[in-house]
Short mmCIF file of C-alpha atoms in Angstrom, two decimals:
data_model
loop_
_atom_site.label_atom_id
_atom_site.label_comp_id
_atom_site.label_asym_id
_atom_site.label_seq_id
_atom_site.Cartn_x
_atom_site.Cartn_y
_atom_site.Cartn_z
CA UNK A 1 50.35 118.86 37.65
CA UNK A 2 48.01 121.84 37.95
CA UNK A 3 45.65 119.84 40.16
CA UNK A 4 48.50 118.73 42.43
CA UNK A 5 49.75 122.31 42.68
CA UNK A 6 46.27 123.57 43.51
CA UNK A 7 45.95 120.89 46.23
CA UNK A 8 49.09 122.22 47.94
CA UNK A 9 47.88 125.80 47.64
CA UNK A 10 44.55 124.88 49.24
CA UNK A 11 46.46 123.63 52.28
CA UNK A 12 47.45 127.23 52.95
CA UNK A 13 43.81 128.10 53.63
CA UNK A 14 44.09 126.06 56.80
CA UNK A 15 46.81 128.41 58.05
CA UNK A 16 44.90 131.68 57.84
CA UNK A 17 44.90 132.03 61.64
CA UNK A 18 48.70 131.88 61.66
CA UNK A 19 48.86 134.54 58.95
CA UNK A 20 46.59 136.83 60.98
CA UNK A 21 48.66 136.18 64.12
CA UNK A 22 51.86 137.09 62.28
CA UNK A 23 50.21 140.23 60.93
CA UNK A 24 49.11 141.34 64.40
CA UNK A 25 52.54 140.54 65.83
CA UNK A 26 54.22 142.59 63.10
CA UNK A 27 51.97 145.61 63.69
CA UNK A 28 52.52 145.51 67.47
CA UNK A 29 56.27 145.02 66.99
CA UNK A 30 56.39 147.95 64.60
CA UNK A 31 54.53 150.22 67.01
CA UNK A 32 56.57 149.16 70.05
CA UNK A 33 60.00 149.37 68.45
CA UNK A 34 59.29 152.16 65.98
CA UNK A 35 60.97 149.94 63.42
CA UNK A 36 60.66 150.35 59.68
CA UNK A 37 58.42 148.25 57.47
CA UNK A 38 61.43 146.49 55.97
CA UNK A 39 61.11 143.95 58.79
CA UNK A 40 58.34 142.45 56.63
CA UNK A 41 61.12 140.49 54.95
CA UNK A 42 61.71 138.53 58.14
CA UNK A 43 57.99 137.77 58.39
CA UNK A 44 58.17 136.58 54.76
CA UNK A 45 61.08 134.27 55.60
CA UNK A 46 59.26 132.76 58.59
CA UNK A 47 56.07 132.23 56.60
CA UNK A 48 57.98 130.90 53.59
CA UNK A 49 59.92 128.45 55.72
CA UNK A 50 56.89 127.09 57.55
CA UNK A 51 54.55 126.98 54.57
CA UNK A 52 57.14 125.16 52.46
CA UNK A 53 56.86 122.09 54.69
CA UNK A 54 53.10 122.38 55.17
CA UNK A 55 52.04 120.14 52.19
CA UNK A 56 54.28 117.33 53.43
CA UNK A 57 52.65 117.50 56.86
CA UNK A 58 49.07 117.53 55.57
CA UNK A 59 49.80 114.78 53.03
CA UNK A 60 51.04 112.68 55.93
CA UNK A 61 47.99 113.40 58.11
CA UNK A 62 45.51 112.73 55.31
CA UNK A 63 47.35 109.57 54.15
CA UNK A 64 47.51 111.10 50.68
CA UNK A 65 50.88 109.45 50.07
CA UNK A 66 49.24 106.01 50.24
CA UNK A 67 46.84 106.50 47.33
CA UNK A 68 48.11 109.41 45.24
CA UNK A 69 49.60 107.06 42.66
CA UNK A 70 46.25 105.41 42.01
CA UNK A 71 45.72 108.48 39.84
CA UNK A 72 47.36 108.66 36.40
CA UNK A 73 50.37 110.69 37.54
CA UNK A 74 54.04 109.75 37.66
CA UNK A 75 56.33 110.21 40.62
CA UNK A 76 58.33 112.72 38.63
CA UNK A 77 55.23 114.88 38.07
CA UNK A 78 54.30 114.69 41.75
CA UNK A 79 57.74 115.88 42.85
CA UNK A 80 57.88 118.60 40.19
CA UNK A 81 54.49 119.95 41.31
CA UNK A 82 55.78 120.21 44.90
CA UNK A 83 58.82 122.16 43.75
CA UNK A 84 56.58 124.36 41.61
CA UNK A 85 54.57 125.07 44.76
CA UNK A 86 57.83 126.02 46.48
CA UNK A 87 58.69 128.44 43.69
CA UNK A 88 55.20 129.96 43.81
CA UNK A 89 55.53 130.42 47.56
CA UNK A 90 58.95 132.01 47.14
CA UNK A 91 57.52 134.37 44.52
CA UNK A 92 54.77 135.44 46.92
CA UNK A 93 57.34 136.05 49.69
CA UNK A 94 59.51 138.03 47.27
CA UNK A 95 56.55 140.23 46.33
CA UNK A 96 55.79 140.70 50.03
CA UNK A 97 59.39 141.78 50.61
CA UNK A 98 59.23 144.26 47.73
CA UNK A 99 55.98 145.62 49.17
CA UNK A 100 57.67 146.04 52.57
CA UNK A 101 60.61 147.83 50.95
CA UNK A 102 58.26 150.26 49.21
CA UNK A 103 56.41 150.89 52.47
CA UNK A 104 59.73 151.64 54.14
CA UNK A 105 60.55 154.20 51.45
CA UNK A 106 57.13 155.82 51.83
CA UNK A 107 57.50 155.91 55.62
CA UNK A 108 60.86 157.65 55.35
CA UNK A 109 59.43 160.16 52.91
CA UNK A 110 56.54 161.01 55.22
CA UNK A 111 58.15 160.97 58.66
CA UNK A 112 61.92 161.19 58.27
CA UNK A 113 64.19 163.86 56.89
CA UNK A 114 66.96 161.39 56.05
CA UNK A 115 65.57 159.30 53.19
CA UNK A 116 67.70 156.31 52.04
CA UNK A 117 68.69 156.54 48.40
CA UNK A 118 66.90 154.01 46.18
CA UNK A 119 70.07 152.49 44.73
CA UNK A 120 70.98 149.02 43.50
CA UNK A 121 72.89 148.38 46.71
CA UNK A 122 69.91 149.41 48.84
CA UNK A 123 67.47 147.21 46.89
CA UNK A 124 69.91 144.29 46.98
CA UNK A 125 70.40 144.58 50.74
CA UNK A 126 66.62 144.62 51.29
CA UNK A 127 65.86 141.63 49.07
CA UNK A 128 68.91 139.52 49.92
CA UNK A 129 67.46 137.69 52.99
CA UNK A 130 64.38 136.41 51.15
CA UNK A 131 66.57 134.25 48.89
CA UNK A 132 67.23 132.02 51.87
CA UNK A 133 63.73 130.61 51.24
CA UNK A 134 64.56 128.67 48.02
CA UNK A 135 67.88 127.58 49.52
CA UNK A 136 66.08 126.24 52.58
CA UNK A 137 63.53 124.52 50.33
CA UNK A 138 66.34 122.92 48.34
CA UNK A 139 67.80 121.56 51.58
CA UNK A 140 64.55 120.47 53.23
CA UNK A 141 62.56 118.87 50.38
CA UNK A 142 64.89 115.87 49.81
CA UNK A 143 65.00 115.24 53.56
CA UNK A 144 61.21 115.34 53.77
CA UNK A 145 60.88 112.95 50.83
CA UNK A 146 63.48 110.60 52.30
CA UNK A 147 62.44 110.53 55.96
CA UNK A 148 58.81 111.68 55.87
CA UNK A 149 57.12 114.72 57.37
CA UNK A 150 57.78 113.97 61.04
CA UNK A 151 61.41 112.83 61.05
CA UNK A 152 62.25 115.02 58.07
CA UNK A 153 61.17 118.18 59.87
CA UNK A 154 63.50 117.37 62.78
CA UNK A 155 66.42 116.73 60.43
CA UNK A 156 65.66 119.95 58.55
CA UNK A 157 65.67 122.03 61.74
CA UNK A 158 68.93 120.47 62.91
CA UNK A 159 70.62 120.91 59.53
CA UNK A 160 69.46 124.50 59.05
CA UNK A 161 70.57 125.40 62.58
CA UNK A 162 73.98 123.82 61.92
CA UNK A 163 74.39 125.71 58.64
CA UNK A 164 73.43 129.03 60.24
CA UNK A 165 75.85 128.44 63.12
CA UNK A 166 78.65 127.49 60.71
CA UNK A 167 78.06 130.57 58.55
CA UNK A 168 78.02 132.77 61.64
CA UNK A 169 81.31 131.34 62.91
CA UNK A 170 83.03 131.59 59.53
CA UNK A 171 81.90 135.14 58.80
CA UNK A 172 82.79 136.28 62.32
CA UNK A 173 86.21 134.66 62.17
CA UNK A 174 87.03 136.16 58.79
CA UNK A 175 85.80 139.60 59.78
CA UNK A 176 83.61 139.52 56.67
CA UNK A 177 82.07 142.93 55.95
CA UNK A 178 79.42 143.07 53.27
CA UNK A 179 78.94 146.41 51.63
CA UNK A 180 82.47 147.70 52.28
CA UNK A 181 85.70 147.00 50.43
CA UNK A 182 85.29 143.24 50.42
CA UNK A 183 82.07 142.66 48.50
CA UNK A 184 78.89 144.55 47.69
CA UNK A 185 75.31 143.61 48.39
CA UNK A 186 74.56 143.35 44.69
CA UNK A 187 77.43 140.87 44.26
CA UNK A 188 76.12 138.78 47.15
CA UNK A 189 72.61 138.89 45.67
CA UNK A 190 73.91 137.57 42.33
CA UNK A 191 75.75 134.80 44.17
CA UNK A 192 72.60 133.94 46.14
CA UNK A 193 70.48 133.80 42.97
CA UNK A 194 73.00 131.53 41.25
CA UNK A 195 73.30 129.33 44.34
CA UNK A 196 69.50 129.11 44.61
CA UNK A 197 69.14 127.98 40.99
CA UNK A 198 71.92 125.41 41.30
CA UNK A 199 70.73 123.99 44.61
CA UNK A 200 67.10 123.95 43.53
CA UNK A 201 67.93 122.01 40.37
CA UNK A 202 70.11 119.48 42.21
CA UNK A 203 67.50 119.17 44.95
CA UNK A 204 64.75 118.49 42.42
CA UNK A 205 66.74 115.73 40.74
CA UNK A 206 67.61 114.19 44.12
CA UNK A 207 63.99 114.26 45.30
CA UNK A 208 62.80 112.63 42.08
CA UNK A 209 65.39 109.90 42.56
CA UNK A 210 64.34 109.35 46.19
CA UNK A 211 60.65 109.19 45.32
CA UNK A 212 61.17 106.83 42.40
CA UNK A 213 62.99 104.37 44.64
CA UNK A 214 60.04 104.15 47.03
CA UNK A 215 57.52 101.35 46.73
CA UNK A 216 53.97 102.45 45.98
#
């Protein structure tokens, strides 16, 4: 499994130009808008979402799927290694988000008189968006295993767009206000963590089942 995980990580080396481009874009955006460094979390989400599907794409281009099972590995191990890669990627994005939050605090301390209090609610609100990465992985991985890298990516984009639109309509219609009387950011973060664990587990089992039904 370690070798399979390392193979997926090596794919990321091919994307270093994209990482540099995102870094330059973020710096220019920060200078132009005078925005705080907490927008790093959105960069982390974009990178996490794109890099999660990257191994599927490169496996398809290299025809790795046609001969990977000539090695002494089971389909279950192959799928588990891909999900382990997803967790490692999520961990890196989470650390990047924490780094951005700390930079925001330092920036406020140096240049602003009104410094946000470092409370549980503040930390929860800053880290909450990054937990969409494992949820998106849980949704996309079974689709990519079922339909392949090309068709699967299209289905993933359509499904994620539909879910975002549905959430937007529901929350707008209900007048849902996070952080007020209704529900706190820390409560939402706990719900997101629980949902991520549940969806990730179910997604893993589903992907294993899909892969095991395929002919070698």
